[in-house]
Amino acid sequence: MYTGNALVPCELPIIFSRPSIDVLAPVSRAIHRQKIISLNYQSHTSGFSQREIAPFALVNDGLRWHVRAYDRKSKEFRDFVLTRMADVSILLIRPFKV
């Protein structure tokens, strides 16, 4: 009779769970300053694209860090995985006129 633990331990590679400071820093600044960012994004479904997003919040789902943002290309809110971002820069325009 088997009485052991049936779970197999595993870990997600660091590259998927820890975003680069070169990505995290401008995303965090943009959230704080209410700015839009430009970035290159690698999606599993649609491939590579250049995006302009208005980030609102950072979220960790237990596996990866995401940013919840308004995507100017699709004109809707989406979640973007930070480790799929590159060449992030803050734009000088604000997402909304107040």
Short mmCIF file of C-alpha atoms in Angstrom, two decimals:
data_model
loop_
_atom_site.label_atom_id
_atom_site.label_comp_id
_atom_site.label_asym_id
_atom_site.label_seq_id
_atom_site.Cartn_x
_atom_site.Cartn_y
_atom_site.Cartn_z
CA MET A 1 0.00 0.00 0.00
CA TYR A 2 1.38 3.42 -1.05
CA THR A 3 1.30 6.05 1.70
CA GLY A 4 3.79 8.58 0.26
CA ASN A 5 3.25 11.98 -1.22
CA ALA A 6 2.12 11.86 -4.86
CA LEU A 7 3.24 15.40 -5.69
CA VAL A 8 6.36 15.98 -7.75
CA PRO A 9 8.20 19.14 -6.71
CA CYS A 10 9.12 21.56 -9.46
CA GLU A 11 9.98 25.21 -9.85
CA LEU A 12 9.35 27.70 -12.60
CA PRO A 13 12.63 28.91 -14.13
CA ILE A 14 13.70 32.31 -12.80
CA ILE A 15 13.55 33.82 -16.30
CA PHE A 16 9.74 33.39 -16.26
CA SER A 17 9.07 34.53 -12.70
CA ARG A 18 11.47 37.45 -12.19
CA PRO A 19 11.15 40.39 -14.58
CA SER A 20 14.20 42.41 -15.54
CA ILE A 21 14.78 45.66 -13.65
CA ASP A 22 15.02 47.31 -17.10
CA VAL A 23 11.34 46.41 -17.58
CA LEU A 24 10.03 46.65 -14.02
CA ALA A 25 11.47 50.12 -13.26
CA PRO A 26 9.86 52.05 -16.16
CA VAL A 27 6.57 50.17 -15.75
CA SER A 28 6.46 51.09 -12.04
CA ARG A 29 7.37 54.72 -12.79
CA ALA A 30 4.68 54.93 -15.46
CA ILE A 31 2.04 53.63 -13.05
CA HIS A 32 3.08 56.15 -10.40
CA ARG A 33 3.28 59.08 -12.86
CA GLN A 34 0.20 58.04 -14.89
CA LYS A 35 2.18 57.86 -18.12
CA ILE A 36 1.97 55.73 -21.24
CA ILE A 37 4.79 53.35 -22.10
CA SER A 38 6.04 52.05 -25.42
CA LEU A 39 7.37 48.50 -25.54
CA ASN A 40 8.08 45.46 -27.66
CA TYR A 41 5.94 42.49 -26.63
CA GLN A 42 6.27 38.79 -27.43
CA SER A 43 2.90 37.02 -27.23
CA HIS A 44 2.52 33.24 -27.48
CA THR A 45 -0.61 33.63 -29.61
CA SER A 46 0.07 36.66 -31.83
CA GLY A 47 3.87 36.83 -31.87
CA PHE A 48 5.96 40.00 -31.71
CA SER A 49 4.36 43.46 -31.66
CA GLN A 50 5.11 47.01 -30.64
CA ARG A 51 2.61 48.37 -28.10
CA GLU A 52 1.69 51.56 -26.32
CA ILE A 53 -0.06 50.85 -23.04
CA ALA A 54 -1.29 52.83 -20.04
CA PRO A 55 -0.32 50.64 -17.06
CA PHE A 56 -2.51 50.68 -13.94
CA ALA A 57 -1.38 47.86 -11.64
CA LEU A 58 1.22 45.15 -11.13
CA VAL A 59 -0.15 41.70 -10.31
CA ASN A 60 1.54 38.42 -9.39
CA ASP A 61 -0.55 35.33 -10.10
CA GLY A 62 1.83 33.06 -8.19
CA LEU A 63 3.77 32.14 -11.32
CA ARG A 64 4.45 35.38 -13.20
CA TRP A 65 4.26 39.14 -12.86
CA HIS A 66 1.68 40.90 -15.03
CA VAL A 67 0.77 44.52 -15.60
CA ARG A 68 -2.90 45.40 -16.04
CA ALA A 69 -3.02 48.12 -18.67
CA TYR A 70 -5.12 49.85 -21.28
CA ASP A 71 -3.79 48.75 -24.67
CA ARG A 72 -4.04 51.57 -27.20
CA LYS A 73 -3.80 49.11 -30.12
CA SER A 74 -6.78 46.94 -29.15
CA LYS A 75 -8.59 49.76 -27.30
CA GLU A 76 -9.27 47.55 -24.29
CA PHE A 77 -7.80 46.55 -20.93
CA ARG A 78 -5.42 43.60 -21.04
CA ASP A 79 -2.86 41.81 -18.90
CA PHE A 80 0.73 41.79 -20.13
CA VAL A 81 3.41 39.45 -18.76
CA LEU A 82 6.47 41.47 -17.70
CA THR A 83 8.99 38.83 -18.81
CA ARG A 84 7.65 39.08 -22.37
CA MET A 85 8.41 42.83 -22.55
CA ALA A 86 11.53 44.51 -23.96
CA ASP A 87 12.69 48.03 -24.82
CA VAL A 88 10.25 49.70 -22.41
CA SER A 89 10.25 53.51 -22.44
CA ILE A 90 7.99 56.11 -20.87
CA LEU A 91 6.28 58.46 -23.33
CA LEU A 92 5.81 62.14 -22.55
CA ILE A 93 2.04 62.09 -23.02
CA ARG A 94 -0.55 61.35 -20.33
CA PRO A 95 -3.16 58.63 -20.86
CA PHE A 96 -6.05 60.91 -19.90
CA LYS A 97 -6.68 64.63 -19.84
CA VAL A 98 -7.78 65.72 -16.40
#
